[in-house]
XYZ file of C-alpha atoms in Angstrom:
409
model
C 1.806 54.612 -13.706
C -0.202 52.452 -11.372
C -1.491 54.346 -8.369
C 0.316 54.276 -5.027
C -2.552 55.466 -2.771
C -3.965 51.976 -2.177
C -1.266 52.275 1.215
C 0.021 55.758 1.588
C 0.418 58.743 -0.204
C 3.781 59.241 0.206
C 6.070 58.920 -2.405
C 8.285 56.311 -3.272
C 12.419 57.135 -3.748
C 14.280 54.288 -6.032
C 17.800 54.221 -5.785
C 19.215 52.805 -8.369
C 22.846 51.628 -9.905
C 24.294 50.603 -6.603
C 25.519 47.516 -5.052
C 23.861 47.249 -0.956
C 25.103 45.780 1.713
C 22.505 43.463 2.879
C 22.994 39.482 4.696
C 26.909 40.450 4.731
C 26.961 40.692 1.071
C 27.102 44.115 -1.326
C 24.237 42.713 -3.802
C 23.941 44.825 -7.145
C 19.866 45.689 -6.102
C 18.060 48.777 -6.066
C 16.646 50.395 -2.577
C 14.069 51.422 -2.311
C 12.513 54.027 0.548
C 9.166 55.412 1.786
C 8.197 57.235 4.571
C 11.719 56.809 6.379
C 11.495 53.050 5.673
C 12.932 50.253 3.206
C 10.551 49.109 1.653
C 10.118 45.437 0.008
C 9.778 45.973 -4.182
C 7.770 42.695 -4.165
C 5.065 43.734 -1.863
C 5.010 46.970 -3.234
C 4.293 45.702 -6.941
C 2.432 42.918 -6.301
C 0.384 43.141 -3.371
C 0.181 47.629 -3.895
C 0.490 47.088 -7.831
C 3.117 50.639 -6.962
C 6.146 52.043 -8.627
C 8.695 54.561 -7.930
C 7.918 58.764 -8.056
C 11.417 59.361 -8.194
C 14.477 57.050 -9.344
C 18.123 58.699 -8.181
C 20.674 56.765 -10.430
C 23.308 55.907 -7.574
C 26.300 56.002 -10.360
C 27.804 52.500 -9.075
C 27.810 53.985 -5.361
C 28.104 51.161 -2.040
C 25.463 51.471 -0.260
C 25.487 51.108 3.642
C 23.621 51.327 6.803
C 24.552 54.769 8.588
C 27.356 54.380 10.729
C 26.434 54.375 15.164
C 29.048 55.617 17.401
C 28.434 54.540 20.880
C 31.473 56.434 22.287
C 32.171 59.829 21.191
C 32.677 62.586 24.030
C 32.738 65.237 22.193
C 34.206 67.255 19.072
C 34.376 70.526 17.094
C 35.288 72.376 20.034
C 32.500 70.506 22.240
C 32.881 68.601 25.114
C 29.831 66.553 26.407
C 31.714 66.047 29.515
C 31.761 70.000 30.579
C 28.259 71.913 32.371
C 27.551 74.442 29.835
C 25.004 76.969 29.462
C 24.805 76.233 26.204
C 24.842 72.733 26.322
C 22.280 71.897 23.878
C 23.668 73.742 21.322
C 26.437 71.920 21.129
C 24.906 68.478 21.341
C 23.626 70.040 18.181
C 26.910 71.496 16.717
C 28.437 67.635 16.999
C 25.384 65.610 15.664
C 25.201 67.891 12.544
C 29.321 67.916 11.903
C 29.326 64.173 12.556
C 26.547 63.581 9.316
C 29.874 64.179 6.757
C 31.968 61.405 8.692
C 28.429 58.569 7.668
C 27.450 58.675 11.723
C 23.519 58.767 11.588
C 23.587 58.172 15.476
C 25.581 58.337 18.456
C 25.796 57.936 22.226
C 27.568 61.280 23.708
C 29.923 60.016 26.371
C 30.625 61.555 29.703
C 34.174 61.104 31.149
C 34.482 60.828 34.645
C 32.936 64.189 35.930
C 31.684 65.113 39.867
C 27.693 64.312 40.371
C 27.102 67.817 39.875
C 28.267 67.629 36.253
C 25.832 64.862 35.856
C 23.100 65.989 37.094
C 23.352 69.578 35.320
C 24.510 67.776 31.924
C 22.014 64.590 31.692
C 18.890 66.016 31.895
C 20.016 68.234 28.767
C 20.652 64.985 26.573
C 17.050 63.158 24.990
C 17.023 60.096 22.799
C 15.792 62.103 19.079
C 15.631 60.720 15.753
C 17.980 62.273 13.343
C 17.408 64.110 10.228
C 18.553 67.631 8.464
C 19.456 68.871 12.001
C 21.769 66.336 12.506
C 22.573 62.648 13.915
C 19.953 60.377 15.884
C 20.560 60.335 19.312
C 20.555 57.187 21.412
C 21.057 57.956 24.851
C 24.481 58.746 26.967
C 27.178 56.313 27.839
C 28.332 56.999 31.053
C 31.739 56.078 30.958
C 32.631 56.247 34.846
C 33.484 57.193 37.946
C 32.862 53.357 39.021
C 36.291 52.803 37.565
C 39.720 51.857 38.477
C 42.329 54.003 39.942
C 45.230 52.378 38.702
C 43.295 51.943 34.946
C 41.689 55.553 34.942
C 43.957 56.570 31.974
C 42.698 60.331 31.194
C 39.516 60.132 34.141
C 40.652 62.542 37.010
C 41.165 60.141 39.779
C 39.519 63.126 42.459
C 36.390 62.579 41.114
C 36.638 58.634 40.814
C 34.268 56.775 43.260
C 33.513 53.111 44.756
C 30.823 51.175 45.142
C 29.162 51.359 49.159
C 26.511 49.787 51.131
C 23.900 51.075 48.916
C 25.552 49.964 45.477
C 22.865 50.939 42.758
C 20.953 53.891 45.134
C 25.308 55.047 45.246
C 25.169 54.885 41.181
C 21.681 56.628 41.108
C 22.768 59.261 43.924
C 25.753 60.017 41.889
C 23.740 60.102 38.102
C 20.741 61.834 39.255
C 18.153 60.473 36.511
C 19.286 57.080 34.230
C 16.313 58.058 31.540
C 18.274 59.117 29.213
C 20.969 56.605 29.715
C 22.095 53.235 27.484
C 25.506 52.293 28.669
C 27.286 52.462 31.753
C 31.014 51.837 31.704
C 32.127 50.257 34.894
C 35.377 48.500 36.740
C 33.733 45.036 37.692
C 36.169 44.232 40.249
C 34.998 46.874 42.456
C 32.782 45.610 45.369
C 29.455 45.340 45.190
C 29.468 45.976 41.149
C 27.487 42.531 40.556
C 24.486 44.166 42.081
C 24.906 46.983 40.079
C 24.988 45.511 36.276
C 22.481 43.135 37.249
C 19.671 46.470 38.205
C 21.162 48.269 35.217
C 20.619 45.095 32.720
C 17.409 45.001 34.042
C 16.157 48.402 33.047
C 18.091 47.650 29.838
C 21.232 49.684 30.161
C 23.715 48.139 28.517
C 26.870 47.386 30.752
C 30.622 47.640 29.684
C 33.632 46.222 31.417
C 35.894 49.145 31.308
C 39.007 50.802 32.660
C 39.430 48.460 34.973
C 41.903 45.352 36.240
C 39.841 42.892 36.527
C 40.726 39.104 36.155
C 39.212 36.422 33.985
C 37.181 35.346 36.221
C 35.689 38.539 37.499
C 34.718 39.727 33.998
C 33.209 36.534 33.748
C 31.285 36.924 36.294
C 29.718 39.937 34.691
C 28.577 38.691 31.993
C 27.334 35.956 33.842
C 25.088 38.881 35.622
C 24.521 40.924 32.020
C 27.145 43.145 30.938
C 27.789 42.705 26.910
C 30.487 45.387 26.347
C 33.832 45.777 26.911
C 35.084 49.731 26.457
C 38.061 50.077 24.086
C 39.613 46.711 24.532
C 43.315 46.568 25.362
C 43.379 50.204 26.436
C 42.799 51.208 30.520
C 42.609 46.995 31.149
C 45.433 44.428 32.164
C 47.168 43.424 29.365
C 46.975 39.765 28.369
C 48.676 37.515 30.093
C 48.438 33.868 28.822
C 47.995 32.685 32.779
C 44.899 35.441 33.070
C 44.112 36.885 30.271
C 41.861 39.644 31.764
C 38.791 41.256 29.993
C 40.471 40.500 26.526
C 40.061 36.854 27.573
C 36.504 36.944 27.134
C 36.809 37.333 23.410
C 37.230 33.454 23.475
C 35.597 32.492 27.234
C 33.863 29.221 26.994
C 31.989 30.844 29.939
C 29.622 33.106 28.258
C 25.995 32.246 28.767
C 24.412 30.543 25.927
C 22.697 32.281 23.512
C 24.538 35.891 24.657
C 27.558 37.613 22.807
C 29.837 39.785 24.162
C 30.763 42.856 21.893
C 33.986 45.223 22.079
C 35.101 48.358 21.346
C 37.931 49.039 19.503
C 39.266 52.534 18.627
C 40.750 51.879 14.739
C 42.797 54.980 14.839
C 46.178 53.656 14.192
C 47.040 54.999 17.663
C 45.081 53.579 20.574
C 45.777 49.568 19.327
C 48.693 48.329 16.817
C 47.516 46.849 13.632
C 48.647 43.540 15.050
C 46.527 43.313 18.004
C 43.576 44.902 15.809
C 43.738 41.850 14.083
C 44.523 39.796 16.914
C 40.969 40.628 18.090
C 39.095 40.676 14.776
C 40.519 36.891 14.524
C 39.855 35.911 17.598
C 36.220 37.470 17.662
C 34.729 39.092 14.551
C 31.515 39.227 15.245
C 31.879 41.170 18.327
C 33.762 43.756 17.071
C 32.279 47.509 17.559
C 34.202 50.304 16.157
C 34.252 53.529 18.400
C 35.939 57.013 17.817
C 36.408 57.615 21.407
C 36.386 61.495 19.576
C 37.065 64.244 22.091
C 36.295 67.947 21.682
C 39.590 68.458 20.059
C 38.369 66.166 16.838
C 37.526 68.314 13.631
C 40.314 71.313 15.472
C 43.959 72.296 15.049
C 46.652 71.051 17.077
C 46.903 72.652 20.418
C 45.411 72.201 23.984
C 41.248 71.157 24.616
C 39.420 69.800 27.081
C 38.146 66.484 28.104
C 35.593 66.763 30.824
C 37.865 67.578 34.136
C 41.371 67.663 32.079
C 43.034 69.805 29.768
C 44.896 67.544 26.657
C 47.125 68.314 23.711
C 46.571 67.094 20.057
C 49.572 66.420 18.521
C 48.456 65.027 15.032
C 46.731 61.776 15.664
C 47.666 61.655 18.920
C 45.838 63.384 22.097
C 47.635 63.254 25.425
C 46.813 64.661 28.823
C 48.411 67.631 29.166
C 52.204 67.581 30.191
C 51.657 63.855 29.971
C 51.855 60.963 27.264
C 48.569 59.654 28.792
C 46.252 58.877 25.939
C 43.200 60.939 25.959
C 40.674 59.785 23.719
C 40.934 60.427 19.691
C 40.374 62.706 16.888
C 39.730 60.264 14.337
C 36.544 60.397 12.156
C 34.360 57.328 12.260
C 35.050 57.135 8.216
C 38.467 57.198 9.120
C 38.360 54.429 11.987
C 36.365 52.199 9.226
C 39.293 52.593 6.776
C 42.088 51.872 8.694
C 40.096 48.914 10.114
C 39.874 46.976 6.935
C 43.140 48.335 5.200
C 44.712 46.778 8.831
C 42.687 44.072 9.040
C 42.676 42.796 5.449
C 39.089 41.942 6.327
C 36.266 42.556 3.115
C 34.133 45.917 3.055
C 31.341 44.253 3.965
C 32.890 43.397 7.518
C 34.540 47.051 7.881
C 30.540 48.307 7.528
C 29.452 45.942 9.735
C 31.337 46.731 12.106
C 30.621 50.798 12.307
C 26.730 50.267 11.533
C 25.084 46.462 12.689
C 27.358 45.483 15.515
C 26.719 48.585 17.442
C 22.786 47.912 16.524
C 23.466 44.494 18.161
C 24.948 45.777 21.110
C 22.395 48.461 21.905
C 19.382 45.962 20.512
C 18.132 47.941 17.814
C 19.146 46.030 14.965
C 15.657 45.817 14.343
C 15.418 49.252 12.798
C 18.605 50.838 12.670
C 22.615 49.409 11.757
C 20.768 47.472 8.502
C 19.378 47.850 5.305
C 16.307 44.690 5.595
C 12.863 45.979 4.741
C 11.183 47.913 7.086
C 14.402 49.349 8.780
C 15.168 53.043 9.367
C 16.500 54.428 6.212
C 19.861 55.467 7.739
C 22.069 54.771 4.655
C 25.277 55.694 3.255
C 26.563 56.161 -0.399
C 30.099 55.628 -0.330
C 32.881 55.103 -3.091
C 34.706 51.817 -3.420
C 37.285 53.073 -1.158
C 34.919 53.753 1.315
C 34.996 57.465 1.716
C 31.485 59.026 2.227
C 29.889 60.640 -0.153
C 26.318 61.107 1.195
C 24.659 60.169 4.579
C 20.755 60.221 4.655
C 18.164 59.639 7.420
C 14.784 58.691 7.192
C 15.238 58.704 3.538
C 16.723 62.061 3.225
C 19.729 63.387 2.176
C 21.118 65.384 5.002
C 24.768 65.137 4.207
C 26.375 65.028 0.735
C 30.357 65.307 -0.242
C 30.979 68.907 -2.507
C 32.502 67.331 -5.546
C 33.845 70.735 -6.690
C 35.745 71.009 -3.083
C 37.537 67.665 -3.508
């Protein structure tokens, strides 16, 4: 076997017998992985003269980039969203549970919570790489408390706040640090919030229109100034109207800046949006389409009561209300599960249901560079899945950290 050492030492994994998802198409190929990367076969046997160390036969397997959840608040009994001693340890509970549902990395999310929450709870979360110990993690998505009151769904309105004289010093009195920080979920009808997601695009926080009741016009206007999210579309917004259509109207604005695409999230539960307007959406704009779990501590737990930052909510199957309420209160659903339902609603191919868990969020966040695809030279954050596109191994870097016990099934 030809030496490898003429570029590194490390060896050389060849999966093989599997069909990847790679320029929107599953294409019957072999991957191939070293040192955490993808690595070209051409280079590597023409210009290195290399082979494989180690060939795993794949056994007819789809294989995807790892899936990137950009809104999850919690799960397993954790709740980003409450000042614990033991905070880190359960940042670390919820990125190594999340490995079985093909998440590779995340974005905790922080309801709306009282500065002090913040500034006890942020300096606790770091960007990491992922790996045995569990998912990658990409920095927090603040979702709030520059929100609407008559939008805040399950945010306690007490701790809700406005913009004042001082719009982004307000935002970075109320945050305490932004360093770990990559989204910001805000109401951009609220004064003053123009200033805002322009300073936060510039230090490349990614801005979301979000529980909010904002006209066309005004969430035009934010894009116009840099925000490329919208937070769960159709829930905690104005619904469409055909005179305004709201946020959801900028799925089709002819006002978007050139060159610039706005993205959505969209919580594929079968609770939080009917099949029909799931579709509605994916027709409308399917490249923009981000699938979320919106997950709250109560995912991966019986029925019963949990928290959700300030609140106390009930599970009730699929469902999660505010206590005493039928407020909806973020999700339960698995980001496997939110993928499925997507394309089994949707009708739309497996390629697009991937896509839409793993390189749209990559998009969004602008690391589609390295992470959310399988092109050479990428993170190897991949999934093995069946044809029915249930998990049955997540790896990152290269390595298995996650695989499905076939004599449990």
């Amino acid at each position: 076997m030809p030496s490898n050492k003429s570029v590194s030492d490390a060896p050389i994994v060849q999966f093989t017998n599997c069909r990847i998802l790679r320029d929107h198409q599953l294409q019957r190929e072999d991957l191939w992985v070293r040192e955490g990367k993808i690595l070209n076969p051409e280079k590597l046997f023409f210009d290195e003269k290399g082979s494989a160390d180690v060939q795993l036969d794949c056994k007819d397997s789809i294989i995807a980039p790892g899936f990137i959840d950009v809104q999850i608040n919690g799960g397993f009994g954790v709740d980003f969203s409450l000042a614990t001693d033991d905070f880190k340890s359960g940042i670390d509970l919820v990125s190594q549970k999340i490995l079985s549902h093909g998440v590779t990395s995340f974005c905790p999310t922080l309801v709306t919570s009282p500065p002090s929450v913040y500034h006890q709870v942020l300096p606790q979360i770091s960007v990491r790489n992922g790996g045995a110990h569990g998912a990658g993690i990409l920095g927090a998505h603040l979702e709030g408390p520059f929100i609407s009151k008559e939008k805040k769904g399950a945010h306690p309105e007490h701790c809700l706040r406005t913009f004042e004289a001082g719009a982004f010093q307000d935002l970075l009195a109320t945050y305490g640090s932004l360093n770990c920080v990559q989204i910001v979920t805000l109401a951009p009808e609220m004064r003053r919030s123009s200033e805002v997601i322009r300073e936060l695009t510039k230090r490349g926080i990614c801005v979301s229109l979000g529980h909010s009741v904002a006209n066309l016009s005004q969430a035009e206007e934010a894009v116009q100034h840099g925000a490329t999210f919208i937070t769960h579309l159709f829930n905690a917004m104005l619904p469409f109207h055909h005179r305004d259509p709201g946020i959801v109207g900028l799925l089709t604005s002819d006002k978007i800046p050139a060159g610039r695409r706005v993205f959505y999230g969209m919580i594929s539960d079968g609770i939080h949006t009917n099949p029909a307007a799931l579709r509605i959406a994916h027709r409308a704009h399917p490249k923009g389409l981000v699938l979320v779990t919106d997950a709250i501590a109560g995912m991966g737990l019986a029925p019963g009561r949990h928290t959700l930052g300030q609140q106390v909510v009930e599970i009730d199957g699929l469902n999660t209300y505010i206590a005493g309420t039928k407020t909806l209160s973020g999700s339960v659903a698995t980001m496997d599960t939110c993928v499925r339902h997507f394309q089994e609603a949707t009708g739309c191919s497996v390629e697009t249901a991937l896509e839409a868990a793993s390189l749209h969020p990559a998009q969004l966040l602008g690391i589609d560079h390295k992470k959310g695809t399988l092109n050479y030279d990428s993170d190897a954050d991949f999934l093995m899945l069946n044809d029915s596109l249930y998990v049955q191994a997540t790896y990152i870097a290269g390595e298995e950290v996650w695989r499905q016990d076939v004599s449990g099934m």
